[in-house]
Amino acid sequence: MGLFDFLKGKKKEETKEIEIKQYSDSIELNDIEIELSSAEKKESTIKLDLVGEDNTTAINQAVHKAIDGEEIELHTATGGKLYQETADLKQVPPLTEEEAKTIQQALTKAVEMSTSKTEELEQTEQIERAEELEQIEKVEQEAEEVSQQIQQAEQEQNTEQTKEKKKGFFAKLFAGLDKTRKNILGGVDNVLGAFTKIDEDLFEELEEVLIMADIGVQTTMNIIENLRKRVKKEHITDPQAIRGMLIEEITAILEEDTQQQENLPSPTVMLVIGVNGVGKTTTIGKLSHNFKEQGKNVLLGAADTFRAAAIDQLEVWGQRAGIDVIKHQENSDPAAVVFDAVNAAKNRNVDLLICDTAGRLHNKKNLMEELKKIAKVIEREYPQAHKEIYLVLDATTGQNAMQQAKLFQEVADITGIILTKLDGTAKGGIVIAIKSELKLPVRYIGVGEGIKDLQKFDAKEFAKALFGE
């Protein structure tokens, strides 16, 4: 009910006392409720002038203006009475001065309440907004902390998994090098235990032990010469001290110019060469599996077309790893296979193309011409690709592996060595000879028949496993 309705219903002879009750959103005058506007209010002033003439109309309109925060004036008509006209401009019974004052007080309180309520609402909204922003900021901060914790946990998990993998491979490597370790250090300990002083006889017997351990003649001579110089310079007299010095010399050879090969750039074309029987095709299968696990898109090329079942064997490995194989018929031109494989790699945007090749060392001239032809095809068809040539050697062949490496080095620009079958052989010293004499980096070593038993060569880890540290 509006205030105008209240005023309209007033009778001239009704009681002069008006009872006012205030609520949160209304005022009650003599048990008649007047609703207040819920819109935002500004502080307003209400003036009542009870002197003079006035033909004031629409007091109800004035009331609404007051509630909306506008400044208004109410004047009395003749005889000190305040008159109000109806919507039809008809006169209604006049209000007494006391009634007008009471209404003024009610209007003032209504405006004050409305203004106060608006201010309270604004303050409440500001507080709620601040609290909301604070809560949002807190939630975002907590989310960021949780995200960081998840990332840290994942990194720690990956680190632990990597450590476990390394630990597992190191254990295999340590066990695989057991015979080589005994062959080298066992012979060395026997020699050193038989001498009470350091003399030339000791060095000669030590030299024989190292050569028999497939460390190689030239490498052995270099090691012995360094030991002689150190004994003299450091005034060593105890033969047992030579054991530690020998380990240091061999470790230095293994770690010399050691640069871990970074991830191969994309695209890369890799030729894998080696004589028949060294595990070349099997090594390619393991390599492709490793690279695919690293997230690389791999393609295989079966360019060893002269060995019986080489193509089928590579296909089996491709199926195991889920990798396509580009092939031709048996006895077809290897360069033609490489041509098709290179173009397939280009069209499919693969990261790595690994090509198997023939290993007919008995005819070095033909082998040289074949590799040159293949290299020419790759360079012509895919000049922007990175090139690698890996030589696969069988560790069990000892010095024969060294001779193979020297021959292949004459016909190809070898960029890395893959040494297979290190597990269970006493001829693991060949790694030392290859590093020392050929200056070729050992990229991978195999210590088992499993698909994950081919791992990157780590000189420090190999030295630790070799000497049982």
Short mmCIF file of C-alpha atoms in Angstrom, two decimals:
data_model
loop_
_atom_site.label_atom_id
_atom_site.label_comp_id
_atom_site.label_asym_id
_atom_site.label_seq_id
_atom_site.Cartn_x
_atom_site.Cartn_y
_atom_site.Cartn_z
CA MET A 1 0.00 0.00 0.00
CA GLY A 2 1.39 3.47 -0.93
CA LEU A 3 1.58 6.47 1.37
CA PHE A 4 -0.95 8.32 -0.78
CA ASP A 5 -3.48 5.60 -0.16
CA PHE A 6 -2.85 6.01 3.53
CA LEU A 7 -3.37 9.75 3.36
CA LYS A 8 -6.44 9.39 1.18
CA GLY A 9 -8.05 7.21 3.76
CA LYS A 10 -7.51 9.65 6.61
CA LYS A 11 -10.56 11.30 8.15
CA LYS A 12 -10.48 14.79 9.51
CA GLU A 13 -11.80 13.82 12.93
CA GLU A 14 -9.56 10.76 13.39
CA THR A 15 -7.07 10.64 16.23
CA LYS A 16 -4.17 13.05 15.94
CA GLU A 17 -1.59 10.50 17.15
CA ILE A 18 -0.02 8.35 14.48
CA GLU A 19 1.76 5.19 15.57
CA ILE A 20 4.88 4.51 13.48
CA LYS A 21 6.59 1.11 13.23
CA GLN A 22 9.75 0.66 11.16
CA TYR A 23 10.75 -2.55 9.37
CA SER A 24 13.57 -3.46 7.00
CA ASP A 25 11.61 -2.67 3.85
CA SER A 26 8.48 -0.80 5.08
CA ILE A 27 6.93 1.63 7.57
CA GLU A 28 3.69 0.92 9.35
CA LEU A 29 1.45 3.92 10.17
CA ASN A 30 -1.45 3.04 12.46
CA ASP A 31 -1.29 -0.61 11.38
CA ILE A 32 -1.28 0.36 7.69
CA GLU A 33 1.90 -0.78 5.98
CA ILE A 34 3.73 1.51 3.55
CA GLU A 35 6.17 -0.32 1.28
CA LEU A 36 9.55 1.27 0.60
CA SER A 37 11.30 1.28 -2.76
CA SER A 38 14.10 -1.33 -3.05
CA ALA A 39 15.97 0.73 -5.67
CA GLU A 40 19.23 2.41 -4.75
CA LYS A 41 18.62 5.67 -2.81
CA LYS A 42 20.51 8.86 -2.31
CA GLU A 43 20.26 10.94 0.82
CA SER A 44 17.31 13.35 0.48
CA THR A 45 15.90 16.36 2.30
CA ILE A 46 12.21 16.84 3.05
CA LYS A 47 10.98 20.33 3.83
CA LEU A 48 7.54 21.20 5.15
CA ASP A 49 6.49 24.83 4.96
CA LEU A 50 3.31 25.39 6.94
CA VAL A 51 3.00 29.09 6.15
CA GLY A 52 1.45 30.65 3.10
CA GLU A 53 -0.76 29.49 0.34
CA ASP A 54 -0.05 26.57 -1.85
CA ASN A 55 -1.98 24.59 -4.40
CA THR A 56 0.24 21.50 -3.91
CA THR A 57 -0.92 18.42 -5.76
CA ALA A 58 0.04 14.81 -6.00
CA ILE A 59 1.36 14.25 -2.46
CA ASN A 60 1.59 10.60 -3.38
CA GLN A 61 3.94 11.58 -6.20
CA ALA A 62 5.95 13.62 -3.71
CA VAL A 63 6.22 10.66 -1.42
CA HIS A 64 7.65 8.52 -4.22
CA LYS A 65 10.11 11.25 -5.07
CA ALA A 66 11.23 11.36 -1.47
CA ILE A 67 11.75 7.64 -1.42
CA ASP A 68 13.73 7.90 -4.68
CA GLY A 69 16.10 10.35 -3.04
CA GLU A 70 14.92 13.66 -4.50
CA GLU A 71 14.52 16.87 -2.53
CA ILE A 72 10.85 17.95 -2.19
CA GLU A 73 8.84 20.54 -0.36
CA LEU A 74 5.35 20.18 1.07
CA HIS A 75 3.40 23.39 1.73
CA THR A 76 0.19 24.03 3.64
CA ALA A 77 -2.80 25.65 2.07
CA THR A 78 -5.02 28.45 3.51
CA GLY A 79 -5.87 28.10 7.10
CA GLY A 80 -2.66 26.27 7.95
CA LYS A 81 -3.98 23.07 6.47
CA LEU A 82 -2.12 20.81 4.10
CA TYR A 83 -4.29 19.81 1.21
CA GLN A 84 -3.84 16.99 -1.27
CA GLU A 85 -5.69 16.46 -4.49
CA THR A 86 -6.67 13.10 -5.78
CA ALA A 87 -5.79 11.77 -9.19
CA ASP A 88 -9.03 13.38 -10.34
CA LEU A 89 -7.86 16.69 -8.81
CA LYS A 90 -10.57 16.50 -6.18
CA GLN A 91 -9.88 17.85 -2.75
CA VAL A 92 -9.45 15.39 0.07
CA PRO A 93 -9.86 16.11 3.75
CA PRO A 94 -7.06 18.35 5.00
CA LEU A 95 -4.27 17.16 7.28
CA THR A 96 -3.56 18.81 10.57
CA GLU A 97 -0.16 20.27 11.30
CA GLU A 98 0.54 17.48 13.73
CA GLU A 99 -0.36 14.90 11.10
CA ALA A 100 1.86 16.64 8.57
CA LYS A 101 4.79 16.59 11.01
CA THR A 102 4.19 12.95 11.71
CA ILE A 103 4.17 12.22 8.00
CA GLN A 104 7.34 14.29 7.62
CA GLN A 105 9.02 12.21 10.30
CA ALA A 106 7.81 9.02 8.67
CA LEU A 107 9.05 10.14 5.26
CA THR A 108 12.41 11.19 6.70
CA LYS A 109 12.83 7.90 8.49
CA ALA A 110 11.78 6.03 5.36
CA VAL A 111 14.41 7.80 3.30
CA GLU A 112 17.04 7.32 6.02
CA MET A 113 16.21 3.66 6.26
CA SER A 114 16.29 3.28 2.49
CA THR A 115 19.60 5.16 2.25
CA SER A 116 21.06 3.20 5.14
CA LYS A 117 19.86 -0.03 3.60
CA THR A 118 21.40 0.91 0.25
CA GLU A 119 24.73 1.74 1.91
CA GLU A 120 24.61 -1.50 3.84
CA LEU A 121 23.83 -3.40 0.64
CA GLU A 122 26.70 -1.68 -1.15
CA GLN A 123 29.07 -2.43 1.72
CA THR A 124 27.82 -6.00 1.88
CA GLU A 125 28.23 -6.40 -1.88
CA GLN A 126 31.74 -4.96 -1.71
CA ILE A 127 32.64 -7.27 1.14
CA GLU A 128 31.10 -10.25 -0.61
CA ARG A 129 32.88 -9.34 -3.86
CA ALA A 130 36.18 -8.94 -2.03
CA GLU A 131 35.63 -12.26 -0.30
CA GLU A 132 34.66 -13.84 -3.63
CA LEU A 133 37.80 -12.49 -5.32
CA GLU A 134 39.88 -13.61 -2.38
CA GLN A 135 38.31 -17.07 -2.59
CA ILE A 136 38.89 -17.22 -6.37
CA GLU A 137 42.50 -16.18 -5.88
CA LYS A 138 42.88 -18.76 -3.15
CA VAL A 139 41.35 -21.49 -5.33
CA GLU A 140 43.58 -20.51 -8.25
CA GLN A 141 46.62 -20.55 -5.98
CA GLU A 142 45.66 -23.95 -4.61
CA ALA A 143 45.08 -25.23 -8.15
CA GLU A 144 48.52 -23.97 -9.17
CA GLU A 145 50.08 -25.64 -6.15
CA VAL A 146 48.28 -28.90 -6.94
CA SER A 147 49.41 -28.66 -10.57
CA GLN A 148 53.00 -28.13 -9.47
CA GLN A 149 52.74 -31.03 -7.05
CA ILE A 150 51.39 -33.26 -9.84
CA GLN A 151 54.20 -32.20 -12.18
CA GLN A 152 56.78 -32.77 -9.46
CA ALA A 153 55.30 -36.18 -8.68
CA GLU A 154 55.33 -37.11 -12.36
CA GLN A 155 58.94 -35.94 -12.69
CA GLU A 156 59.93 -37.89 -9.59
CA GLN A 157 58.08 -40.93 -10.90
CA ASN A 158 59.79 -40.63 -14.28
CA THR A 159 63.13 -40.15 -12.55
CA GLU A 160 62.54 -43.21 -10.40
CA GLN A 161 61.46 -45.22 -13.43
CA THR A 162 64.57 -44.07 -15.30
CA LYS A 163 66.71 -45.00 -12.31
CA GLU A 164 65.07 -48.40 -12.12
CA LYS A 165 65.65 -48.95 -15.83
CA LYS A 166 69.27 -47.88 -15.50
CA LYS A 167 69.65 -50.00 -12.41
CA GLY A 168 68.20 -53.00 -14.23
CA PHE A 169 70.40 -52.48 -17.27
CA PHE A 170 73.48 -51.84 -15.12
CA ALA A 171 72.84 -55.10 -13.29
CA LYS A 172 72.67 -56.89 -16.64
CA LEU A 173 75.79 -55.10 -17.84
CA PHE A 174 77.63 -55.93 -14.63
CA ALA A 175 76.66 -59.59 -14.92
CA GLY A 176 77.40 -59.64 -18.65
CA LEU A 177 80.90 -58.27 -18.13
CA ASP A 178 81.69 -60.80 -15.43
CA LYS A 179 83.90 -62.93 -17.71
CA THR A 180 85.62 -59.88 -19.18
CA ARG A 181 86.18 -58.49 -15.69
CA LYS A 182 87.72 -61.75 -14.51
CA ASN A 183 89.75 -62.00 -17.70
CA ILE A 184 91.28 -58.56 -17.19
CA LEU A 185 91.44 -58.05 -13.43
CA GLY A 186 91.89 -61.74 -12.62
CA GLY A 187 94.98 -61.91 -14.78
CA VAL A 188 96.23 -58.58 -13.45
CA ASP A 189 95.80 -59.70 -9.82
CA ASN A 190 97.69 -62.91 -10.53
CA VAL A 191 100.61 -60.96 -11.98
CA LEU A 192 100.71 -58.36 -9.23
CA GLY A 193 100.43 -61.03 -6.54
CA ALA A 194 103.52 -62.78 -7.90
CA PHE A 195 105.76 -59.72 -7.52
CA THR A 196 107.13 -58.01 -4.43
CA LYS A 197 108.59 -55.08 -6.32
CA ILE A 198 107.89 -53.17 -9.50
CA ASP A 199 110.29 -53.99 -12.30
CA GLU A 200 110.34 -54.53 -16.06
CA ASP A 201 109.34 -58.19 -15.72
CA LEU A 202 106.14 -57.11 -14.00
CA PHE A 203 105.31 -54.71 -16.85
CA GLU A 204 105.98 -57.38 -19.49
CA GLU A 205 103.68 -59.91 -17.84
CA LEU A 206 101.05 -57.25 -17.34
CA GLU A 207 101.29 -56.37 -21.02
CA GLU A 208 100.67 -59.99 -22.00
CA VAL A 209 97.57 -60.20 -19.81
CA LEU A 210 96.05 -57.08 -21.35
CA ILE A 211 96.69 -58.23 -24.92
CA MET A 212 95.08 -61.58 -24.16
CA ALA A 213 92.06 -59.68 -22.81
CA ASP A 214 91.49 -58.23 -26.32
CA ILE A 215 92.45 -54.73 -25.30
CA GLY A 216 94.67 -54.65 -28.37
CA VAL A 217 98.42 -54.46 -28.89
CA GLN A 218 98.71 -50.74 -29.52
CA THR A 219 96.30 -49.83 -26.74
CA THR A 220 98.10 -52.15 -24.31
CA MET A 221 101.49 -50.66 -25.15
CA ASN A 222 100.15 -47.16 -24.53
CA ILE A 223 98.70 -48.20 -21.16
CA ILE A 224 101.93 -49.89 -20.01
CA GLU A 225 104.02 -46.89 -21.05
CA ASN A 226 101.77 -44.56 -19.05
CA LEU A 227 102.06 -46.86 -16.02
CA ARG A 228 105.86 -46.79 -16.24
CA LYS A 229 105.87 -43.00 -16.27
CA ARG A 230 103.48 -42.72 -13.35
CA VAL A 231 105.38 -45.25 -11.20
CA LYS A 232 108.57 -43.33 -11.75
CA LYS A 233 107.03 -39.91 -11.25
CA GLU A 234 105.01 -40.85 -8.17
CA HIS A 235 107.74 -43.07 -6.70
CA ILE A 236 105.45 -46.10 -6.46
CA THR A 237 107.07 -49.24 -5.02
CA ASP A 238 104.12 -51.45 -4.07
CA PRO A 239 102.98 -53.64 -7.00
CA GLN A 240 99.40 -53.64 -5.67
CA ALA A 241 99.20 -49.89 -6.28
CA ILE A 242 99.40 -50.57 -10.01
CA ARG A 243 95.95 -52.16 -9.98
CA GLY A 244 94.24 -48.87 -9.14
CA MET A 245 96.44 -47.00 -11.60
CA LEU A 246 95.52 -49.47 -14.36
CA ILE A 247 91.81 -49.01 -13.69
CA GLU A 248 92.28 -45.23 -13.90
CA GLU A 249 94.11 -45.55 -17.24
CA ILE A 250 91.45 -47.76 -18.81
CA THR A 251 88.62 -45.58 -17.47
CA ALA A 252 90.30 -42.50 -18.95
CA ILE A 253 90.39 -44.20 -22.37
CA LEU A 254 86.70 -45.10 -22.16
CA GLU A 255 85.71 -41.59 -21.12
CA GLU A 256 88.04 -39.75 -23.48
CA ASP A 257 86.17 -37.43 -25.86
CA THR A 258 82.94 -38.99 -24.70
CA GLN A 259 79.97 -37.00 -25.89
CA GLN A 260 76.57 -38.50 -25.40
CA GLN A 261 74.78 -38.31 -28.72
CA GLU A 262 71.82 -36.03 -28.41
CA ASN A 263 68.47 -37.08 -29.79
CA LEU A 264 68.77 -37.53 -33.53
CA PRO A 265 67.35 -34.57 -35.47
CA SER A 266 64.34 -35.02 -37.69
CA PRO A 267 64.53 -36.17 -40.40
CA THR A 268 67.42 -38.65 -40.15
CA VAL A 269 68.45 -41.45 -42.50
CA MET A 270 70.52 -44.14 -40.78
CA LEU A 271 72.44 -46.84 -42.62
CA VAL A 272 73.33 -49.88 -40.53
CA ILE A 273 76.28 -51.87 -41.84
CA GLY A 274 78.15 -54.96 -40.68
CA VAL A 275 79.07 -58.47 -41.74
CA ASN A 276 76.55 -61.29 -41.70
CA GLY A 277 76.14 -62.96 -38.34
CA VAL A 278 76.88 -60.01 -36.05
CA GLY A 279 73.18 -59.47 -35.27
CA LYS A 280 72.73 -56.52 -37.62
CA THR A 281 69.07 -57.08 -38.53
CA THR A 282 68.16 -57.91 -34.93
CA THR A 283 69.94 -54.76 -33.79
CA ILE A 284 67.91 -52.70 -36.28
CA GLY A 285 64.72 -54.17 -34.84
CA LYS A 286 65.77 -53.22 -31.30
CA LEU A 287 66.91 -49.77 -32.39
CA SER A 288 63.61 -49.04 -34.12
CA HIS A 289 61.71 -50.15 -31.01
CA ASN A 290 63.81 -47.85 -28.79
CA PHE A 291 63.32 -44.85 -31.06
CA LYS A 292 59.59 -45.47 -31.33
CA GLU A 293 59.34 -45.56 -27.54
CA GLN A 294 60.99 -42.13 -27.56
CA GLY A 295 58.06 -40.89 -29.64
CA LYS A 296 59.74 -40.92 -33.03
CA ASN A 297 57.97 -41.91 -36.23
CA VAL A 298 60.19 -44.67 -37.67
CA LEU A 299 60.34 -46.42 -41.04
CA LEU A 300 62.52 -49.40 -42.03
CA GLY A 301 64.16 -50.13 -45.37
CA ALA A 302 65.12 -53.75 -46.21
CA ALA A 303 68.17 -53.08 -48.42
CA ASP A 304 70.02 -56.30 -47.49
CA THR A 305 68.58 -58.07 -50.52
CA PHE A 306 71.27 -60.73 -50.97
CA ARG A 307 71.07 -62.61 -47.68
CA ALA A 308 68.42 -65.30 -47.52
CA ALA A 309 65.55 -64.45 -45.15
CA ALA A 310 67.01 -61.01 -44.28
CA ILE A 311 63.90 -59.27 -45.62
CA ASP A 312 61.53 -61.62 -43.79
CA GLN A 313 63.51 -61.23 -40.56
CA LEU A 314 63.31 -57.44 -40.74
CA GLU A 315 59.57 -57.66 -41.40
CA VAL A 316 59.10 -59.75 -38.27
CA TRP A 317 60.91 -57.12 -36.20
CA GLY A 318 58.85 -54.41 -37.86
CA GLN A 319 55.64 -56.19 -36.92
CA ARG A 320 56.81 -56.60 -33.32
CA ALA A 321 57.54 -52.88 -33.07
CA GLY A 322 54.54 -51.80 -35.17
CA ILE A 323 56.76 -50.23 -37.85
CA ASP A 324 56.33 -50.40 -41.62
CA VAL A 325 59.05 -51.95 -43.79
CA ILE A 326 59.82 -50.85 -47.36
CA LYS A 327 61.02 -53.89 -49.32
CA HIS A 328 61.65 -55.34 -52.79
CA GLN A 329 62.12 -58.88 -54.00
CA GLU A 330 65.18 -60.88 -52.99
CA ASN A 331 68.36 -60.11 -55.01
CA SER A 332 66.97 -56.77 -56.18
CA ASP A 333 69.12 -53.63 -56.32
CA PRO A 334 69.74 -52.34 -52.73
CA ALA A 335 69.97 -48.75 -54.00
CA ALA A 336 66.50 -49.09 -55.55
CA VAL A 337 65.12 -50.19 -52.18
CA VAL A 338 66.76 -47.21 -50.49
CA PHE A 339 65.34 -44.92 -53.20
CA ASP A 340 61.79 -46.10 -52.47
CA ALA A 341 62.36 -46.02 -48.71
CA VAL A 342 63.70 -42.45 -48.80
CA ASN A 343 60.76 -41.20 -50.86
CA ALA A 344 58.31 -43.01 -48.58
CA ALA A 345 59.99 -41.36 -45.58
CA LYS A 346 59.65 -37.94 -47.23
CA ASN A 347 56.00 -38.45 -48.14
CA ARG A 348 55.10 -39.74 -44.68
CA ASN A 349 57.17 -37.12 -42.84
CA VAL A 350 58.87 -39.76 -40.70
CA ASP A 351 61.49 -38.76 -38.15
CA LEU A 352 63.86 -41.66 -38.76
CA LEU A 353 64.50 -44.04 -41.64
CA ILE A 354 66.72 -47.02 -40.77
CA CYS A 355 68.07 -49.02 -43.71
CA ASP A 356 69.52 -52.51 -43.44
CA THR A 357 72.43 -53.20 -45.82
CA ALA A 358 74.40 -56.16 -47.10
CA GLY A 359 77.63 -57.14 -45.37
CA ARG A 360 79.72 -58.93 -47.99
CA LEU A 361 83.23 -58.11 -46.83
CA HIS A 362 84.73 -60.88 -48.97
CA ASN A 363 84.33 -58.54 -51.93
CA LYS A 364 85.39 -55.18 -50.59
CA LYS A 365 85.28 -53.47 -53.99
CA ASN A 366 81.64 -54.42 -54.62
CA LEU A 367 80.72 -53.44 -51.07
CA MET A 368 82.38 -50.06 -51.48
CA GLU A 369 80.58 -49.39 -54.77
CA GLU A 370 77.26 -50.46 -53.28
CA LEU A 371 77.58 -48.18 -50.24
CA LYS A 372 78.67 -45.27 -52.43
CA LYS A 373 75.65 -45.78 -54.67
CA ILE A 374 73.30 -45.89 -51.68
CA ALA A 375 74.87 -42.76 -50.17
CA LYS A 376 74.49 -40.96 -53.51
CA VAL A 377 70.79 -41.86 -53.70
CA ILE A 378 70.17 -40.58 -50.17
CA GLU A 379 72.00 -37.31 -50.79
CA ARG A 380 70.23 -36.71 -54.10
CA GLU A 381 66.73 -37.59 -52.91
CA TYR A 382 66.89 -36.28 -49.36
CA PRO A 383 69.66 -33.65 -49.06
CA GLN A 384 68.09 -31.98 -46.02
CA ALA A 385 68.10 -35.20 -43.96
CA HIS A 386 70.68 -35.84 -41.26
CA LYS A 387 72.83 -38.92 -42.04
CA GLU A 388 74.24 -41.59 -39.75
CA ILE A 389 76.19 -44.77 -40.51
CA TYR A 390 76.35 -47.27 -37.64
CA LEU A 391 78.66 -50.28 -37.74
CA VAL A 392 77.48 -53.37 -35.85
CA LEU A 393 80.24 -55.53 -34.31
CA ASP A 394 80.05 -58.82 -32.43
CA ALA A 395 81.96 -58.51 -29.15
CA THR A 396 82.52 -62.26 -28.97
CA THR A 397 84.85 -62.08 -31.99
CA GLY A 398 87.37 -59.95 -30.10
CA GLN A 399 90.19 -58.77 -32.36
CA ASN A 400 88.29 -59.94 -35.45
CA ALA A 401 85.77 -57.21 -34.66
CA MET A 402 88.64 -54.72 -34.66
CA GLN A 403 89.73 -55.88 -38.12
CA GLN A 404 86.16 -55.62 -39.43
CA ALA A 405 85.92 -52.08 -38.11
CA LYS A 406 89.14 -51.09 -39.86
CA LEU A 407 87.93 -52.53 -43.18
CA PHE A 408 84.51 -50.88 -43.00
CA GLN A 409 86.17 -47.62 -42.01
CA GLU A 410 87.93 -47.71 -45.38
CA VAL A 411 84.66 -47.90 -47.35
CA ALA A 412 82.24 -45.85 -45.24
CA ASP A 413 82.18 -42.74 -43.07
CA ILE A 414 81.22 -44.52 -39.86
CA THR A 415 79.61 -42.25 -37.26
CA GLY A 416 79.13 -44.81 -34.49
CA ILE A 417 79.70 -48.38 -33.29
CA ILE A 418 77.07 -50.77 -31.97
CA LEU A 419 78.66 -53.60 -29.99
CA THR A 420 76.45 -56.67 -29.55
CA LYS A 421 76.66 -59.87 -27.49
CA LEU A 422 78.67 -58.34 -24.66
CA ASP A 423 76.88 -60.59 -22.20
CA GLY A 424 78.72 -63.78 -21.45
CA THR A 425 81.93 -63.01 -23.38
CA ALA A 426 85.44 -62.68 -22.00
CA LYS A 427 86.40 -60.39 -24.88
CA GLY A 428 84.67 -57.21 -23.79
CA GLY A 429 88.06 -55.52 -23.74
CA ILE A 430 87.49 -54.87 -27.44
CA VAL A 431 85.50 -51.78 -26.42
CA ILE A 432 88.69 -50.28 -24.99
CA ALA A 433 90.64 -51.08 -28.17
CA ILE A 434 88.00 -49.57 -30.45
CA LYS A 435 87.85 -46.38 -28.39
CA SER A 436 91.63 -46.06 -28.24
CA GLU A 437 92.73 -47.09 -31.75
CA LEU A 438 89.86 -46.27 -34.08
CA LYS A 439 88.63 -43.14 -32.27
CA LEU A 440 85.08 -44.18 -33.11
CA PRO A 441 82.29 -43.50 -30.61
CA VAL A 442 80.48 -46.53 -29.22
CA ARG A 443 76.80 -45.58 -29.48
CA TYR A 444 75.01 -48.70 -28.25
CA ILE A 445 75.83 -51.96 -26.51
CA GLY A 446 73.78 -55.15 -26.30
CA VAL A 447 73.80 -57.37 -23.22
CA GLY A 448 70.97 -59.77 -24.00
CA GLU A 449 68.47 -61.04 -26.52
CA GLY A 450 65.52 -59.02 -25.25
CA ILE A 451 64.15 -56.12 -27.26
CA LYS A 452 65.15 -53.72 -24.46
CA ASP A 453 68.63 -55.18 -23.96
CA LEU A 454 70.17 -52.72 -26.42
CA GLN A 455 70.99 -49.47 -24.64
CA LYS A 456 73.01 -46.31 -25.18
CA PHE A 457 76.65 -46.68 -24.25
CA ASP A 458 77.62 -44.80 -21.09
CA ALA A 459 81.40 -44.78 -20.60
CA LYS A 460 81.24 -44.16 -16.85
CA GLU A 461 78.65 -46.87 -16.27
CA PHE A 462 80.63 -49.29 -18.44
CA ALA A 463 83.84 -48.60 -16.52
CA LYS A 464 82.04 -49.10 -13.20
CA ALA A 465 80.55 -52.39 -14.38
CA LEU A 466 83.84 -53.54 -15.90
CA PHE A 467 85.82 -53.04 -12.71
CA GLY A 468 83.07 -54.03 -10.29
CA GLU A 469 82.75 -50.63 -8.64
#
